[in-house]
Amino acid sequence: MTPMEEAELDPANMDNTPDPNARFQSHNDLICLYKAPSKKEAEEGSTGTYIPLANFDVVQYVSLFTFIDADQELPLHRVVMRIPIDMEGGDRSFYLTASDTERNPRLDGLTFLDVEADLNLAHCGLAASLSADFQRACARLLMFSAFKPSFMGEILNMLTARFGQPAARSAISYFGTQRNGTYVYRNVCVLPDTSFATHEEASLYIAPSYFEKLETPLKQFSQPEIFVVPYAHVRYTIG
């Protein structure tokens, strides 16, 4: 997973100029429902009303995951949520990826916390389901009562129109040998020609939230992995 370049994620470089046609806008570093002023209100100087939907902003639509050999499993949408911590006094930021095992980092000195979250929009018909996806990513992601589940799809459409289509990814539904002959471990893949590759290089991805919600949850620390001998001549001698 390659998140947006640091310079692009820097709030100083992000274009937050209100779009008069946008229903959802970033205001005071929060995602808000924007209501344009009436003609009379505009004449009186009003610029509209911003209704905060959560304690975070939605800043990036990273990937769209579809699962291999799991026909009944619905796609996951990976997005980046930004929680403002201390935008004036902080001196650094922190990017919490979906694969990080520590889900509650220290906030000391942070300007903001960026969090990758995997959302299943098909299961987000209820606010509780969408909130559960946020909470699974980080307990600090909080929805407000004004946040209707249907808003999330509209927000993703807005991000797509602004930044382009998210990267399409293939996610595994089990560890071991995949249909293309690649053997997948938590930390590495073994290709059909027995060479090693990262998940990125093999175009196969692990969605932690998928394995953690199985009937028998498979936490990241218990997923199968191997120790790779870095020297091929030693590796094959042992083999």
Tab-separated table of C-alpha atoms in Angstrom:
chain	number	residue	atom	x	y	z
A	1	MET	CA	0.000	0.000	0.000
A	2	THR	CA	1.429	3.343	-0.997
A	3	PRO	CA	-0.335	6.223	0.791
A	4	MET	CA	-0.537	9.647	-0.741
A	5	GLU	CA	2.808	11.417	-0.857
A	6	GLU	CA	3.591	13.257	2.389
A	7	ALA	CA	3.558	16.622	0.627
A	8	GLU	CA	0.084	15.910	-0.744
A	9	LEU	CA	-1.218	14.911	2.691
A	10	ASP	CA	0.191	18.051	4.293
A	11	PRO	CA	-2.845	20.222	5.197
A	12	ALA	CA	-0.955	23.280	3.950
A	13	ASN	CA	-0.860	21.774	0.456
A	14	MET	CA	-4.436	20.492	0.337
A	15	ASP	CA	-7.024	22.543	-1.501
A	16	ASN	CA	-9.860	23.063	0.961
A	17	THR	CA	-11.478	25.903	-0.978
A	18	PRO	CA	-15.248	25.415	-0.615
A	19	ASP	CA	-16.934	24.183	-3.780
A	20	PRO	CA	-20.374	25.791	-4.011
A	21	ASN	CA	-21.670	22.578	-5.585
A	22	ALA	CA	-20.199	20.249	-2.947
A	23	ARG	CA	-22.587	18.844	-0.384
A	24	PHE	CA	-19.758	17.675	1.878
A	25	GLN	CA	-16.841	19.930	2.710
A	26	SER	CA	-13.890	20.141	5.058
A	27	HIS	CA	-14.381	22.896	7.584
A	28	ASN	CA	-12.190	23.464	10.639
A	29	ASP	CA	-10.471	20.153	9.773
A	30	LEU	CA	-13.719	18.166	10.065
A	31	ILE	CA	-15.944	16.601	7.408
A	32	CYS	CA	-19.148	18.633	7.334
A	33	LEU	CA	-22.518	18.694	5.638
A	34	TYR	CA	-22.670	22.044	3.867
A	35	LYS	CA	-25.916	23.945	3.435
A	36	ALA	CA	-25.701	26.872	1.042
A	37	PRO	CA	-27.259	30.149	2.205
A	38	SER	CA	-30.567	31.286	0.867
A	39	LYS	CA	-30.593	34.335	-1.375
A	40	LYS	CA	-31.602	36.498	1.545
A	41	GLU	CA	-28.914	34.999	3.813
A	42	ALA	CA	-26.289	35.516	1.104
A	43	GLU	CA	-27.294	39.145	0.765
A	44	GLU	CA	-26.804	39.475	4.519
A	45	GLY	CA	-23.280	38.105	4.199
A	46	SER	CA	-23.826	34.463	5.159
A	47	THR	CA	-21.514	31.907	3.519
A	48	GLY	CA	-23.683	28.960	4.489
A	49	THR	CA	-23.879	26.500	7.349
A	50	TYR	CA	-21.395	23.719	8.118
A	51	ILE	CA	-22.753	20.809	10.160
A	52	PRO	CA	-19.906	18.620	11.557
A	53	LEU	CA	-20.491	14.932	10.853
A	54	ALA	CA	-17.574	13.445	12.803
A	55	ASN	CA	-14.455	14.325	14.760
A	56	PHE	CA	-12.338	13.732	11.649
A	57	ASP	CA	-11.992	14.659	7.995
A	58	VAL	CA	-11.950	12.192	5.087
A	59	VAL	CA	-8.840	13.048	3.074
A	60	GLN	CA	-8.096	10.130	0.733
A	61	TYR	CA	-9.773	7.184	-1.021
A	62	VAL	CA	-6.801	4.805	-1.203
A	63	SER	CA	-7.962	1.460	-2.589
A	64	LEU	CA	-10.891	-0.677	-3.629
A	65	PHE	CA	-10.377	-4.300	-2.559
A	66	THR	CA	-12.139	-7.245	-4.197
A	67	PHE	CA	-11.606	-10.705	-2.734
A	68	ILE	CA	-10.161	-13.713	-4.550
A	69	ASP	CA	-12.029	-17.027	-4.099
A	70	ALA	CA	-14.625	-15.444	-1.826
A	71	ASP	CA	-17.596	-14.828	-4.091
A	72	GLN	CA	-19.899	-13.969	-1.201
A	73	GLU	CA	-17.478	-11.431	0.283
A	74	LEU	CA	-18.261	-7.841	-0.621
A	75	PRO	CA	-15.602	-5.259	-1.579
A	76	LEU	CA	-13.777	-3.124	0.958
A	77	HIS	CA	-13.067	0.563	0.482
A	78	ARG	CA	-9.862	1.752	2.151
A	79	VAL	CA	-9.976	5.420	3.089
A	80	VAL	CA	-7.800	7.757	5.148
A	81	MET	CA	-9.427	9.661	8.006
A	82	ARG	CA	-7.640	12.637	9.567
A	83	ILE	CA	-8.217	13.426	13.241
A	84	PRO	CA	-7.041	16.936	14.200
A	85	ILE	CA	-5.114	16.797	17.486
A	86	ASP	CA	-3.219	20.061	17.952
A	87	MET	CA	-3.058	21.865	14.614
A	88	GLU	CA	-1.338	24.886	16.181
A	89	GLY	CA	1.024	23.454	18.783
A	90	GLY	CA	1.898	20.047	17.348
A	91	ASP	CA	5.153	19.461	15.482
A	92	ARG	CA	4.572	16.124	13.717
A	93	SER	CA	1.909	13.804	12.349
A	94	PHE	CA	1.371	10.043	12.488
A	95	TYR	CA	0.067	7.714	9.762
A	96	LEU	CA	-1.689	4.617	11.149
A	97	THR	CA	-1.854	1.972	8.414
A	98	ALA	CA	-4.468	-0.778	8.330
A	99	SER	CA	-1.738	-3.367	9.005
A	100	ASP	CA	-0.348	-1.707	12.150
A	101	THR	CA	-1.005	-3.912	15.172
A	102	GLU	CA	-0.925	-1.028	17.661
A	103	ARG	CA	-4.211	0.757	16.968
A	104	ASN	CA	-3.996	3.486	19.619
A	105	PRO	CA	-0.763	5.494	19.178
A	106	ARG	CA	0.394	8.203	21.562
A	107	LEU	CA	-0.827	11.667	20.635
A	108	ASP	CA	1.909	13.714	22.313
A	109	GLY	CA	3.092	16.474	19.979
A	110	LEU	CA	0.849	15.441	17.072
A	111	THR	CA	-0.776	17.989	14.801
A	112	PHE	CA	-3.040	15.295	13.382
A	113	LEU	CA	-3.480	11.520	13.190
A	114	ASP	CA	-4.149	9.884	9.815
A	115	VAL	CA	-5.907	6.518	10.020
A	116	GLU	CA	-6.518	3.935	7.279
A	117	ALA	CA	-9.967	2.369	7.622
A	118	ASP	CA	-11.522	-0.480	5.621
A	119	LEU	CA	-15.213	0.179	5.016
A	120	ASN	CA	-17.795	-2.312	3.795
A	121	LEU	CA	-20.411	0.005	2.319
A	122	ALA	CA	-22.862	-2.835	1.672
A	123	HIS	CA	-23.029	-3.476	5.427
A	124	CYS	CA	-23.163	0.204	6.333
A	125	GLY	CA	-26.914	0.646	5.972
A	126	LEU	CA	-27.043	1.217	9.721
A	127	ALA	CA	-25.052	3.853	11.556
A	128	ALA	CA	-23.880	1.177	14.001
A	129	SER	CA	-22.250	-0.833	11.198
A	130	LEU	CA	-20.388	2.160	9.795
A	131	SER	CA	-19.356	3.219	13.293
A	132	ALA	CA	-18.039	-0.315	13.915
A	133	ASP	CA	-15.788	-0.057	10.841
A	134	PHE	CA	-14.441	3.273	12.107
A	135	GLN	CA	-13.920	1.936	15.625
A	136	ARG	CA	-12.187	-1.182	14.296
A	137	ALA	CA	-9.666	1.084	12.584
A	138	CYS	CA	-9.139	3.374	15.583
A	139	ALA	CA	-11.179	3.956	18.730
A	140	ARG	CA	-10.694	7.700	18.317
A	141	LEU	CA	-12.791	7.858	15.111
A	142	LEU	CA	-16.190	9.108	16.259
A	143	MET	CA	-19.327	9.747	14.190
A	144	PHE	CA	-21.828	12.400	15.210
A	145	SER	CA	-25.584	11.922	15.103
A	146	ALA	CA	-25.888	13.959	11.882
A	147	PHE	CA	-23.750	11.407	9.965
A	148	LYS	CA	-26.146	9.251	7.941
A	149	PRO	CA	-24.604	5.991	6.615
A	150	SER	CA	-25.612	6.906	3.060
A	151	PHE	CA	-23.330	9.939	3.258
A	152	MET	CA	-20.217	7.739	3.071
A	153	GLY	CA	-20.872	6.649	-0.511
A	154	GLU	CA	-21.423	10.259	-1.536
A	155	ILE	CA	-18.187	11.317	0.152
A	156	LEU	CA	-16.252	8.600	-1.716
A	157	ASN	CA	-17.785	9.768	-4.995
A	158	MET	CA	-16.676	13.303	-4.149
A	159	LEU	CA	-13.100	12.146	-3.472
A	160	THR	CA	-13.068	10.135	-6.711
A	161	ALA	CA	-14.180	13.171	-8.714
A	162	ARG	CA	-11.480	15.263	-7.055
A	163	PHE	CA	-8.487	12.877	-7.032
A	164	GLY	CA	-9.384	10.148	-9.538
A	165	GLN	CA	-10.287	6.485	-9.196
A	166	PRO	CA	-8.778	4.554	-6.255
A	167	ALA	CA	-6.303	1.767	-6.959
A	168	ALA	CA	-7.970	-1.603	-7.650
A	169	ARG	CA	-6.525	-4.362	-5.440
A	170	SER	CA	-7.003	-8.130	-5.125
A	171	ALA	CA	-7.330	-9.263	-1.514
A	172	ILE	CA	-6.791	-12.838	-0.345
A	173	SER	CA	-9.464	-14.725	1.584
A	174	TYR	CA	-7.093	-17.414	2.923
A	175	PHE	CA	-3.386	-17.972	3.449
A	176	GLY	CA	-1.433	-20.563	1.503
A	177	THR	CA	-1.495	-21.394	-2.202
A	178	GLN	CA	-3.642	-19.061	-4.293
A	179	ARG	CA	-5.237	-19.923	-7.639
A	180	ASN	CA	-2.248	-18.479	-9.547
A	181	GLY	CA	0.193	-20.712	-7.680
A	182	THR	CA	1.552	-18.014	-5.370
A	183	TYR	CA	1.922	-19.044	-1.731
A	184	VAL	CA	0.995	-16.223	0.639
A	185	TYR	CA	2.363	-15.747	4.135
A	186	ARG	CA	1.746	-12.779	6.413
A	187	ASN	CA	5.176	-11.315	5.744
A	188	VAL	CA	6.037	-12.476	2.206
A	189	CYS	CA	4.830	-14.281	-0.904
A	190	VAL	CA	6.497	-17.227	-2.663
A	191	LEU	CA	5.907	-17.054	-6.406
A	192	PRO	CA	5.402	-20.150	-8.617
A	193	ASP	CA	9.070	-19.952	-9.697
A	194	THR	CA	10.010	-20.177	-5.937
A	195	SER	CA	11.281	-16.576	-5.821
A	196	PHE	CA	10.161	-14.290	-3.011
A	197	ALA	CA	8.094	-11.130	-3.414
A	198	THR	CA	6.334	-8.610	-1.258
A	199	HIS	CA	2.542	-8.541	-1.281
A	200	GLU	CA	2.753	-5.350	-3.322
A	201	GLU	CA	5.018	-7.012	-5.920
A	202	ALA	CA	2.723	-10.043	-6.112
A	203	SER	CA	-0.370	-7.806	-6.410
A	204	LEU	CA	-1.973	-9.698	-3.528
A	205	TYR	CA	-3.102	-7.902	-0.391
A	206	ILE	CA	-4.145	-8.777	3.134
A	207	ALA	CA	-7.109	-6.884	4.572
A	208	PRO	CA	-6.714	-7.270	8.365
A	209	SER	CA	-10.354	-6.421	9.037
A	210	TYR	CA	-11.498	-9.392	6.915
A	211	PHE	CA	-9.558	-11.982	8.929
A	212	GLU	CA	-10.405	-10.408	12.269
A	213	LYS	CA	-14.155	-10.763	11.720
A	214	LEU	CA	-14.139	-14.444	10.716
A	215	GLU	CA	-16.038	-16.958	12.873
A	216	THR	CA	-12.613	-17.900	14.225
A	217	PRO	CA	-10.769	-14.559	14.142
A	218	LEU	CA	-7.209	-14.624	12.841
A	219	LYS	CA	-5.287	-11.751	14.407
A	220	GLN	CA	-2.298	-10.359	12.585
A	221	PHE	CA	0.234	-11.674	15.104
A	222	SER	CA	-1.093	-15.231	14.628
A	223	GLN	CA	-1.147	-15.218	10.822
A	224	PRO	CA	1.331	-17.677	9.237
A	225	GLU	CA	4.745	-16.285	8.414
A	226	ILE	CA	8.189	-17.636	7.583
A	227	PHE	CA	11.743	-16.546	8.169
A	228	VAL	CA	13.391	-15.822	4.841
A	229	VAL	CA	17.106	-16.620	4.642
A	230	PRO	CA	18.495	-13.589	2.793
A	231	TYR	CA	21.155	-15.591	0.885
A	232	ALA	CA	19.834	-17.745	-1.950
A	233	HIS	CA	22.805	-20.153	-1.986
A	234	VAL	CA	22.319	-20.832	1.743
A	235	ARG	CA	18.552	-21.097	1.384
A	236	TYR	CA	18.714	-23.742	-1.321
A	237	THR	CA	21.475	-25.672	0.461
A	238	ILE	CA	19.214	-25.931	3.505
A	239	GLY	CA	16.285	-26.898	1.279
